[in-house]
């Protein structure tokens, strides 16, 4: 047979194999049928085909073992032949895998693992290992063992193996749902249009990546972008999460400039033995190999991420757990007792606010506040000789974190006043200010309030939650409330209010609603104090009462700027309330907040401000009252069977006639806090909203016309389907999200 005939026969046999593979639903189901033909075609005795596992960043081969499906799992690293080929993307042709010197000549750490052959009579000698790609993305590895007739595999064998691997890659691409570009997944899922993506890539902005430009679009979230990157690179997407990941100590071996220039960061997570490598381009094997060579025996897990997130990690140092010893290294530098001069007077003011230890201490307190997800930091003096307490409000509850020696209390407070541009000499009057700082690569807005007390100046720092809006579907609304708000948002004009005390999440909810409304065909203006959450597509304004630019004046200005939707940060005075009602009656959808205890009380409160009841009744669409409740830690909460007494109590709280709505039965399972390292042994982690939605209708308008009492309004709202804050809280108790103790803290 001449060479042309041999080539023709090879391609005919190859096409027959490929047809069988593509006709099968999955590659695994086709492999037993085509394996003998592949071995004959490639002149090998045995073979193993690995496929990439996106979740673990390993390569895995599945095979039948009796009636069960078993698997061989190999990490992508320098320590095995298949792992090395997956890591480097280069083929290997080894004449004797048991020759340690031959393997070391390829890579010092390369070894042959014969564990899988010890149970059989088969022994590998020669081996040909070829990567399976889709474009530039590795999807698997083809491993051939022992060339028939002995000796090493030839160059022709290698060429044919590559051709087969290329065709298998097409099947793997289909099985794994791979995309052809990093952002094609956004088009597939309908988040953006194909033409929109094309236009965006053609009009690149200097210094900004395509990912950053996509995130600037109102309908693209980081989660959407992450899923799209996972589909293309076939590795896990890792967003910026400093609570979960910190810089790995091995990072100290690598020049920081190299990491920043190549957009790489090495991360550690509690419980993981290896290293997580986060990169913006997992297909660039040369960069990954450089890092792998430095790590030695450490296992490497590759993930994809955004450049902005990588830079934030590079500016973040690993932080210890929450404890009194968090800041011990800094506090050790401070004097334990206040200094006293020869006249017996407190001399602590001699410590300057510019002292390096004071600066570090303030920065660390702010950084810990952000890391612990604190909403407020309270600095509370206790006299000239007693230490100053620092407490943080975490998930709505104050916790003492450290104590600052009295000798440095005034210096710490002065430092904060300097940052907020307040008068450091004035200690007799309250002062308000704010500042912006960079906490390990993340921008943090801080509001500062100083209040003179009998023991000295106290300071409260509000850590503003800047960033992207929460998704509307992530507000944890009940089905009835979600559908009710969705119906309200279909109205072209009217007033929708979100009410509750300070810190109850009103702004977060309103911005989630705005994100639902935000579209190219709507003009949206917001007046806020301060602007905490920003969204592309909104015209957001910061009010400045000190110069006369109030909510009311901003609202009047908006009406001259052709708005469709207006958000007013708070209706705190009659002038703003009157202007908001007038705006809603002239064809605008107005959203705002109010500090009231419940939805029915909001109506009487606004009528007390002097609003015309007829106009307000016509304008009102709905009122959402809400509170934030600490949620049980998902990692350690304990399930138990409710006692008959507890069931009767829950039924009384929810209403026996309405109890059937919850589908809880007579013996519901409840949950209680336990405590673990994830929640700092508290049993709680994060907060969830409980809600009360009053929807205006003909009966409600009639009650507003005649200025009905709160009890009448509440009764009518419940008859119309409203569930109170307490009832919504009971629903979340039954769902296992919160416990009764936390519900009692916020709802009566």
XYZ file of C-alpha atoms in Angstrom:
748
model
C 0.000 0.000 0.000
C 1.489 3.350 -1.032
C 1.483 6.461 1.199
C -1.521 8.075 -0.585
C -3.620 4.972 -0.022
C -2.531 4.799 3.610
C -3.477 8.453 4.136
C -6.824 7.943 2.408
C -7.521 4.890 4.569
C -6.588 6.810 7.731
C -9.002 9.658 7.005
C -11.816 7.262 6.084
C -11.375 5.414 9.391
C -11.049 8.747 11.256
C -14.298 10.078 9.783
C -16.119 6.877 10.752
C -14.917 7.307 14.354
C -15.904 10.985 14.409
C -19.385 10.232 13.054
C -19.973 7.714 15.843
C -18.764 10.210 18.427
C -20.991 13.034 17.179
C -24.067 10.793 16.916
C -23.778 9.928 20.623
C -25.506 12.126 23.198
C -22.275 12.447 25.201
C -18.672 11.499 24.519
C -18.584 9.087 27.478
C -21.369 6.994 25.967
C -19.582 6.822 22.581
C -16.137 5.907 23.929
C -16.671 2.143 24.542
C -17.873 1.764 20.952
C -15.065 3.706 19.245
C -12.141 2.799 21.546
C -11.020 -0.345 19.594
C -11.117 1.599 16.305
C -9.078 4.456 17.820
C -6.453 2.054 19.145
C -6.122 0.389 15.718
C -5.972 3.739 13.953
C -3.299 5.194 16.270
C -1.338 1.958 16.684
C -1.646 1.857 20.522
C -2.460 -0.864 23.047
C -4.335 1.252 25.590
C -5.636 4.806 25.875
C -7.188 7.215 28.369
C -9.144 10.313 27.391
C -9.505 13.047 30.003
C -12.056 15.847 29.966
C -11.730 19.113 31.835
C -13.816 19.508 35.014
C -14.777 23.184 35.271
C -15.762 23.015 38.941
C -12.443 21.608 40.215
C -9.947 22.633 37.510
C -8.877 18.961 37.234
C -8.971 16.679 34.207
C -11.052 13.554 34.677
C -11.524 10.258 32.825
C -14.711 8.289 33.471
C -15.038 4.550 32.837
C -17.338 1.667 33.706
C -16.352 -0.426 36.730
C -18.945 -3.199 37.077
C -22.331 -1.492 37.188
C -20.874 1.794 38.462
C -19.198 4.695 36.720
C -15.697 5.246 38.137
C -13.258 8.021 37.377
C -9.565 8.884 37.293
C -8.978 12.455 38.418
C -5.680 14.202 37.707
C -4.722 17.739 38.812
C -3.405 20.101 36.139
C 0.205 20.367 37.313
C 3.808 19.395 36.603
C 3.582 16.209 38.666
C 1.942 13.887 36.105
C 2.208 13.346 32.351
C -1.437 14.142 31.585
C -1.428 17.047 34.058
C 1.753 18.472 32.520
C 0.283 18.369 28.993
C -2.913 20.041 30.274
C -0.862 22.739 31.995
C 1.527 23.501 29.144
C -0.731 22.747 26.182
C 2.161 20.853 24.541
C 2.316 17.211 23.396
C 4.605 14.674 25.097
C 6.176 11.637 23.413
C 7.964 9.506 26.034
C 9.805 6.326 25.038
C 9.861 4.880 28.595
C 7.655 6.381 31.302
C 9.514 4.349 33.958
C 12.792 6.031 33.127
C 13.030 8.729 35.815
C 15.914 10.484 34.022
C 13.879 10.851 30.823
C 11.004 12.385 32.768
C 13.307 14.757 34.678
C 14.793 15.958 31.404
C 11.288 17.187 30.535
C 10.558 18.723 33.966
C 12.230 18.143 37.385
C 8.889 17.389 39.101
C 7.476 15.096 36.424
C 6.702 11.560 37.609
C 4.803 8.540 36.342
C 1.973 7.463 38.610
C 1.504 3.688 38.301
C -1.214 3.339 40.966
C -3.867 2.582 38.361
C -1.800 -0.272 36.872
C -0.934 -2.076 40.107
C -4.239 -3.941 40.098
C -3.729 -5.192 36.511
C -1.115 -7.091 34.480
C -0.744 -4.167 32.046
C 2.454 -2.093 32.247
C 2.974 1.180 30.403
C 6.229 1.876 28.574
C 6.004 4.242 25.658
C 3.410 6.979 25.924
C 2.037 9.690 23.634
C 0.034 12.454 25.338
C -1.742 15.122 23.279
C -3.844 18.118 24.457
C -7.437 18.492 23.290
C -8.286 22.087 22.424
C -11.208 24.163 21.243
C -9.484 27.169 19.730
C -7.010 28.253 22.428
C -8.936 26.696 25.320
C -7.847 23.341 26.741
C -10.777 20.921 27.082
C -9.005 17.630 27.747
C -6.087 15.269 27.112
C -5.656 12.188 24.869
C -3.193 9.675 26.367
C -1.952 6.658 24.342
C 0.049 3.846 25.993
C 2.461 1.325 24.410
C 2.896 1.501 20.669
C 1.958 -1.788 19.013
C 5.095 -3.631 17.941
C 7.196 -1.934 20.643
C 9.387 1.153 20.646
C 8.406 4.794 20.869
C 5.532 6.431 19.022
C 6.588 8.030 15.732
C 6.111 11.579 14.442
C 3.353 10.279 12.158
C 1.606 8.713 15.171
C 1.802 12.078 16.934
C 0.445 13.951 13.906
C -2.504 11.544 13.651
C -3.191 11.760 17.386
C -3.322 15.565 17.126
C -5.810 15.314 14.286
C -8.075 13.038 16.315
C -7.722 15.321 19.370
C -8.807 18.282 17.255
C -11.994 16.489 16.212
C -12.694 15.233 19.753
C -12.354 18.857 20.862
C -15.384 19.743 18.737
C -17.465 17.156 20.614
C -16.122 18.317 23.982
C -17.037 21.894 23.078
C -20.611 20.785 22.506
C -20.754 18.603 25.649
C -19.339 21.332 27.896
C -21.395 24.137 26.326
C -18.273 26.108 25.400
C -18.433 29.455 23.651
C -16.141 30.850 20.959
C -15.349 34.128 22.737
C -15.247 35.344 26.353
C -18.462 37.368 26.019
C -20.527 35.144 23.722
C -22.260 33.722 26.781
C -23.896 37.117 27.403
C -25.397 36.988 23.914
C -26.502 33.342 24.338
C -28.325 34.119 27.576
C -29.990 37.198 26.086
C -28.320 39.673 28.447
C -27.013 41.725 25.494
C -27.522 41.675 21.731
C -24.865 40.470 19.284
C -24.755 43.848 17.530
C -24.437 45.588 20.881
C -21.371 43.498 21.732
C -19.857 44.068 18.301
C -20.317 47.830 18.578
C -18.792 47.845 22.050
C -15.647 45.982 20.960
C -15.252 48.251 17.939
C -15.400 51.439 20.019
C -12.904 50.487 22.709
C -12.027 53.158 25.265
C -8.323 53.523 25.935
C -7.275 52.032 29.253
C -10.546 50.098 29.789
C -11.134 46.427 29.047
C -14.191 45.051 27.273
C -15.309 43.555 30.599
C -15.304 46.982 32.274
C -17.297 48.471 29.398
C -19.822 45.642 29.604
C -20.260 46.140 33.357
C -21.050 49.792 32.663
C -24.196 48.660 30.833
C -27.314 48.754 33.054
C -28.386 45.175 32.304
C -25.007 43.404 32.736
C -24.026 42.229 36.223
C -20.721 40.802 37.395
C -22.420 37.407 37.866
C -23.595 37.458 34.227
C -20.109 38.338 33.029
C -18.558 35.658 35.244
C -20.791 32.928 33.821
C -19.856 34.013 30.305
C -16.127 33.853 31.110
C -16.557 30.390 32.660
C -18.212 29.076 29.497
C -15.298 30.268 27.396
C -12.249 29.549 29.575
C -13.721 26.412 31.229
C -12.360 27.349 34.642
C -14.247 28.756 37.666
C -14.888 32.516 37.792
C -13.762 34.144 41.033
C -15.087 37.618 41.961
C -13.479 39.889 44.557
C -14.344 38.369 47.943
C -11.775 39.298 50.617
C -13.825 37.521 53.306
C -13.304 34.209 51.493
C -9.853 34.649 49.892
C -6.649 36.358 51.019
C -3.191 36.696 49.523
C -1.276 33.417 49.805
C 2.016 33.653 51.770
C 3.823 32.217 48.725
C 3.152 35.576 47.024
C 6.155 36.947 48.907
C 8.431 34.856 46.665
C 7.194 36.684 43.563
C 7.977 40.229 42.506
C 4.766 42.293 42.987
C 5.512 44.199 39.784
C 5.430 40.925 37.830
C 2.033 40.023 39.293
C 0.543 43.446 38.573
C 1.962 43.652 35.054
C 0.657 40.167 34.184
C -2.672 40.476 36.021
C -2.036 37.511 38.313
C -2.670 36.993 42.010
C -2.086 33.979 44.275
C -4.826 33.395 46.828
C -5.468 31.194 49.843
C -8.772 30.029 51.304
C -9.395 28.458 54.694
C -9.324 24.674 54.390
C -7.598 24.615 50.986
C -4.118 23.104 50.875
C -3.141 24.388 47.455
C -2.901 27.796 45.798
C -5.608 29.506 43.765
C -4.187 31.419 40.803
C -6.515 34.161 39.605
C -5.789 35.486 36.106
C -7.662 37.463 33.478
C -6.554 34.993 30.755
C -6.362 31.316 31.811
C -5.520 30.335 28.220
C -2.097 32.027 28.516
C -0.120 28.950 29.615
C 3.241 30.734 29.573
C 2.292 32.979 32.513
C 0.782 30.070 34.427
C 3.912 27.944 33.878
C 6.116 30.687 35.330
C 4.050 30.671 38.509
C 3.886 26.845 38.618
C 7.683 26.626 38.544
C 7.917 28.928 41.577
C 5.330 27.043 43.629
C 7.213 23.747 43.727
C 5.070 20.962 45.192
C 2.033 23.163 45.926
C -1.104 22.269 43.939
C -2.285 25.053 41.656
C -5.953 25.799 40.909
C -6.503 28.250 38.061
C -9.511 30.594 38.044
C -10.510 33.475 35.797
C -11.288 36.948 37.089
C -11.629 40.583 36.127
C -8.550 42.800 36.029
C -10.122 45.245 38.473
C -10.739 42.459 40.999
C -7.202 41.136 40.573
C -5.752 44.566 41.288
C -7.910 44.798 44.423
C -6.576 41.478 45.663
C -3.018 42.615 45.009
C -3.626 45.559 47.310
C -5.148 43.397 50.046
C -3.149 41.792 52.828
C -4.370 38.696 54.617
C -6.294 39.683 57.745
C -6.730 37.653 60.924
C -10.037 36.539 62.409
C -12.132 38.858 64.554
C -10.819 38.981 68.087
C -9.474 41.314 70.739
C -6.005 40.578 69.392
C -6.698 41.866 65.894
C -4.850 45.108 66.464
C -2.500 43.947 69.201
C 0.627 44.671 67.209
C -0.458 48.289 66.797
C -1.792 48.702 70.328
C 1.492 47.416 71.733
C 3.112 50.496 70.234
C 0.784 52.773 72.214
C 1.292 53.701 75.837
C -0.809 51.591 78.175
C -1.404 54.493 80.620
C -1.969 58.189 79.870
C 1.030 60.378 80.512
C 0.707 62.835 83.435
C 2.802 65.963 83.724
C 4.356 67.362 86.922
C 1.111 69.220 87.782
C -0.941 66.016 87.577
C -2.722 67.028 84.359
C -3.550 64.633 81.553
C -0.901 65.114 78.872
C -2.377 62.816 76.252
C -2.926 65.655 73.769
C 0.797 65.680 73.126
C 0.312 62.626 70.905
C -0.142 64.048 67.422
C -2.897 62.975 65.044
C -0.111 62.649 62.451
C 1.784 60.106 64.562
C 2.509 57.060 62.368
C 1.013 54.598 64.872
C -2.181 56.658 65.153
C -2.504 56.809 61.363
C -1.997 53.034 61.102
C -4.514 52.413 63.887
C -7.218 54.525 62.232
C -6.592 52.887 58.853
C -6.749 49.431 60.400
C -9.998 50.152 62.264
C -11.572 51.315 58.994
C -10.220 48.291 57.103
C -11.527 45.876 59.751
C -14.882 47.624 59.684
C -15.198 46.999 55.971
C -13.924 43.408 56.224
C -16.431 42.602 58.968
C -19.283 44.170 56.941
C -19.926 46.735 59.695
C -22.445 49.471 58.952
C -21.165 51.792 61.707
C -18.082 52.221 63.889
C -18.575 53.801 67.331
C -15.604 55.376 69.133
C -16.699 55.950 72.723
C -14.445 57.723 75.279
C -14.806 56.804 78.964
C -12.835 59.594 80.658
C -9.288 60.916 80.784
C -7.764 57.770 82.258
C -10.026 54.945 81.058
C -9.482 53.395 77.614
C -11.762 54.324 74.717
C -14.016 51.563 73.400
C -14.350 50.873 69.677
C -17.572 49.073 68.812
C -18.827 48.032 65.392
C -22.421 47.418 64.361
C -22.282 44.129 62.436
C -25.519 42.730 61.001
C -27.398 45.269 63.126
C -25.759 44.350 66.469
C -22.950 46.278 68.201
C -19.822 44.301 69.089
C -16.816 45.617 70.976
C -13.683 45.127 68.896
C -10.814 46.882 70.704
C -9.979 49.421 73.396
C -7.693 52.349 72.639
C -5.449 53.586 75.489
C -6.630 56.925 76.894
C -3.281 58.478 76.016
C -4.112 58.174 72.324
C -7.892 58.665 72.288
C -7.816 62.351 71.415
C -5.191 61.774 68.736
C -7.322 59.097 67.061
C -10.403 61.329 67.138
C -8.395 64.297 65.858
C -7.097 62.157 63.005
C -10.667 61.309 61.959
C -11.697 64.979 62.183
C -8.770 65.981 59.979
C -9.786 63.363 57.394
C -13.379 64.688 57.448
C -12.183 68.335 57.253
C -13.756 69.234 60.615
C -12.509 71.787 63.140
C -10.199 69.831 65.443
C -10.102 72.696 67.982
C -13.892 72.656 68.459
C -14.842 69.994 71.020
C -17.961 71.570 72.535
C -20.333 71.374 69.551
C -21.460 68.444 67.368
C -19.932 68.364 63.892
C -20.751 66.436 60.711
C -18.537 65.620 57.755
C -17.420 62.879 55.451
C -14.367 61.598 53.640
C -13.391 59.025 51.061
C -10.481 56.634 51.532
C -8.938 53.636 49.801
C -9.085 50.500 51.957
C -6.689 48.004 50.421
C -7.628 48.938 46.893
C -11.360 49.484 47.491
C -12.893 52.962 47.657
C -14.856 53.556 50.865
C -17.093 56.548 51.637
C -17.334 57.390 55.352
C -19.744 59.791 57.086
C -18.454 61.243 60.356
C -20.525 62.592 63.269
C -18.831 63.924 66.419
C -20.840 64.451 69.624
C -19.458 65.972 72.873
C -20.126 63.786 75.933
C -19.284 64.165 79.618
C -16.298 61.844 79.081
C -15.001 63.531 75.925
C -15.763 63.620 72.225
C -17.522 60.574 70.791
C -17.394 59.727 67.103
C -19.712 57.626 64.934
C -18.504 56.551 61.498
C -21.081 55.370 58.954
C -19.493 53.122 56.314
C -21.520 53.817 53.202
C -22.226 50.742 51.088
C -21.087 51.955 47.713
C -21.156 49.719 44.657
C -23.572 48.009 42.317
C -27.303 47.835 43.074
C -28.774 44.641 44.443
C -30.877 42.698 41.957
C -34.625 43.087 42.433
C -35.001 39.291 42.601
C -32.432 39.197 45.446
C -34.518 41.374 47.811
C -36.068 38.216 49.338
C -39.587 39.512 48.786
C -42.472 37.091 49.201
C -44.219 36.095 45.974
C -47.199 38.321 46.788
C -45.024 41.362 47.563
C -42.821 40.850 44.511
C -45.837 40.633 42.211
C -47.423 43.646 43.923
C -44.359 45.858 43.430
C -43.974 44.644 39.854
C -47.568 45.722 39.179
C -46.934 49.119 40.822
C -43.902 49.713 38.581
C -46.073 49.280 35.494
C -47.804 52.594 36.310
C -46.409 55.552 34.355
C -47.031 58.000 37.215
C -47.738 58.042 40.937
C -45.850 57.746 44.230
C -44.192 54.629 45.627
C -42.645 54.897 49.104
C -40.201 52.665 50.995
C -40.322 53.303 54.745
C -38.530 52.169 57.869
C -35.986 53.353 60.458
C -32.415 54.389 59.673
C -30.347 51.424 58.500
C -33.310 49.297 57.382
C -32.121 49.044 53.769
C -34.498 51.559 52.174
C -31.901 52.947 49.756
C -30.805 49.441 48.734
C -34.406 48.487 47.959
C -35.094 51.650 45.977
C -31.980 51.172 43.862
C -32.970 47.557 43.192
C -36.330 48.924 41.990
C -34.541 51.543 39.869
C -32.380 48.822 38.323
C -35.613 47.118 37.226
C -36.879 50.404 35.728
C -33.534 51.475 34.245
C -33.767 51.153 30.471
C -32.668 53.279 27.494
C -36.235 54.542 26.914
C -36.595 56.040 30.427
C -35.006 59.220 31.792
C -34.342 58.763 35.521
C -33.210 61.510 37.929
C -32.235 60.916 41.570
C -31.575 63.355 44.413
C -29.781 61.660 47.313
C -27.885 62.518 50.477
C -25.433 60.955 50.087
C -25.162 59.110 46.756
C -24.186 55.638 47.981
C -25.064 53.354 45.044
C -24.380 54.357 41.461
C -25.898 52.973 38.275
C -25.028 53.685 34.656
C -27.964 55.319 32.909
C -29.130 57.348 35.935
C -28.646 61.078 36.427
C -27.715 61.164 40.125
C -27.469 64.367 42.159
C -25.989 64.981 45.607
C -28.075 67.524 47.544
C -26.246 70.216 49.531
C -28.550 71.841 52.117
C -25.731 74.138 53.294
C -25.967 76.100 50.020
C -29.744 75.818 49.678
C -29.765 72.855 47.282
C -32.370 70.754 49.103
C -34.531 67.806 48.064
C -37.364 70.201 47.247
C -35.200 72.457 45.052
C -33.690 69.424 43.310
C -37.184 68.093 42.616
C -38.279 71.399 41.088
C -35.169 71.394 38.894
C -35.841 67.808 37.757
C -39.319 68.751 36.540
C -37.665 71.099 34.034
C -35.358 68.307 32.804
C -37.900 65.997 31.106
C -37.896 63.073 33.602
C -39.862 59.821 33.471
C -38.854 58.561 36.916
C -37.697 60.623 39.909
C -36.125 59.333 43.120
C -36.098 61.671 46.123
C -33.862 60.420 48.899
C -36.278 61.378 51.687
C -39.573 63.260 52.086
C -38.549 64.869 55.344
C -40.462 68.173 55.189
C -43.812 69.520 53.926
C -42.243 71.356 50.986
C -40.633 68.180 49.590
C -43.788 66.119 50.204
C -46.012 68.660 48.422
C -43.596 68.872 45.462
C -43.429 65.059 45.185
C -47.239 64.745 45.077
C -47.478 67.469 42.433
C -44.776 65.766 40.347
C -46.607 62.429 40.483
C -49.871 64.070 39.387
C -48.198 65.652 36.356
C -47.131 62.377 34.744
C -44.029 61.249 36.654
C -43.281 58.119 38.675
C -41.861 59.310 42.012
C -39.960 57.054 44.426
C -38.956 58.165 47.904
C -38.381 57.115 51.535
C -39.771 58.099 54.911
C -38.878 57.276 58.511
C -42.034 55.593 59.821
C -42.743 52.346 61.638
C -45.270 50.781 59.274
C -46.978 51.273 55.943
C -50.364 52.408 57.408
C -48.645 54.914 59.726
C -46.949 56.483 56.696
C -50.268 57.727 55.350
C -51.235 59.518 58.578
C -47.709 60.921 58.921
C -47.841 62.513 55.459
C -51.346 63.872 56.053
C -50.046 65.433 59.290
C -47.459 67.260 57.173
C -50.346 69.128 55.536
C -50.594 67.274 52.211
C -53.963 67.613 50.505
C -55.660 64.222 51.134
C -57.471 64.226 47.787
C -54.262 64.801 45.786
C -52.303 62.311 47.893
C -54.978 59.629 47.547
C -54.917 59.985 43.766
C -51.116 59.923 43.633
C -50.361 57.033 46.012
C -49.517 53.689 44.364
C -48.107 51.770 47.302
C -45.967 51.792 50.443
C -43.362 49.171 51.330
C -42.311 49.054 54.985
C -39.235 46.976 55.786
C -36.755 45.930 58.459
C -33.472 44.031 58.325
C -33.156 40.865 60.416
C -30.008 38.848 61.128
C -30.019 35.611 59.129
C -28.974 32.235 60.448
C -25.561 31.064 59.277
C -26.095 28.571 56.456
C -22.963 26.666 57.482
C -23.960 25.801 61.039
C -27.686 26.402 61.686
C -29.360 23.501 63.505
C -32.693 22.008 62.446
C -35.241 20.922 65.067
C -38.898 19.966 65.261
C -41.141 22.756 66.590
C -42.973 21.962 69.831
C -46.800 22.196 69.950
C -46.461 25.376 72.050
C -44.185 26.953 69.438
C -46.590 26.011 66.642
C -49.518 27.601 68.514
C -47.440 30.738 69.130
C -46.456 31.018 65.453
C -50.079 30.505 64.415
C -51.180 33.332 66.742
C -48.511 35.634 65.294
C -49.421 34.878 61.693
C -53.163 34.441 62.198
C -54.797 31.037 62.356
C -57.046 31.732 59.397
C -54.053 32.632 57.206
C -51.701 29.912 58.552
C -52.577 27.535 55.712
C -50.787 29.922 53.283
C -47.419 28.835 54.663
C -47.871 25.098 53.946
C -46.093 24.510 57.261
C -48.300 21.691 58.520
C -48.813 20.858 62.191
C -45.163 19.952 62.911
C -42.918 22.429 61.053
C -39.134 22.137 61.199
C -37.454 25.274 62.544
C -33.803 26.305 62.826
C -31.682 27.804 65.586
C -28.188 29.351 65.688
C -25.159 27.212 66.504
C -21.858 28.986 65.746
C -18.855 28.276 63.545
C -15.752 30.000 62.177
C -17.729 31.356 59.204
C -20.011 33.417 61.469
C -17.452 34.160 64.211
C -19.271 31.696 66.520
C -22.400 33.898 66.605
C -24.693 31.624 64.603
C -25.697 34.522 62.355
C -24.233 35.814 59.106
C -25.720 38.612 57.016
C -29.199 40.149 57.106
C -32.442 39.669 55.225
C -35.418 41.975 54.751
C -38.926 41.480 56.101
C -41.570 43.515 54.310
C -45.071 44.925 54.529
C -46.622 46.116 51.245
C -49.688 48.354 51.231
C -51.178 48.751 47.750
C -53.560 51.633 47.113
C -56.991 50.895 45.661
C -60.495 52.422 45.640
C -61.188 51.509 49.294
C -57.805 52.815 50.411
C -58.289 56.077 48.508
C -61.618 56.576 50.277
C -59.907 56.132 53.672
C -57.217 58.661 52.750
C -59.897 61.163 51.569
C -61.502 61.179 55.008
C -58.225 60.974 56.982
C -59.012 57.615 58.591
C -57.112 56.344 61.624
C -54.086 54.051 61.452
C -56.126 51.093 62.738
C -58.788 51.557 60.028
C -56.149 51.815 57.302
C -54.326 48.738 58.621
C -57.504 46.656 58.768
C -58.465 47.626 55.218
C -54.959 46.856 53.929
C -54.948 43.390 55.565
C -58.373 42.651 54.094
C -56.907 43.582 50.684
C -54.086 41.052 51.077
C -51.345 42.944 52.932
C -49.188 40.853 55.248
C -47.598 42.728 58.142
C -43.909 42.867 58.972
C -44.463 40.319 61.728
C -46.324 37.951 59.388
C -43.603 38.187 56.742
C -41.057 37.512 59.486
C -42.936 34.364 60.553
C -42.888 33.244 56.906
C -39.081 33.544 56.906
C -38.871 31.713 60.259
C -40.770 28.789 58.721
C -38.444 28.966 55.680
C -35.421 28.544 57.990
C -33.835 31.893 57.156
C -34.221 33.557 60.572
C -35.205 32.581 64.114
C -37.875 34.023 66.374
C -35.410 35.782 68.669
C -34.131 37.968 65.829
C -37.659 38.623 64.570
C -38.645 39.915 68.015
C -35.752 42.375 67.902
C -37.237 44.299 64.969
C -40.990 43.546 64.816
C -43.668 43.713 67.506
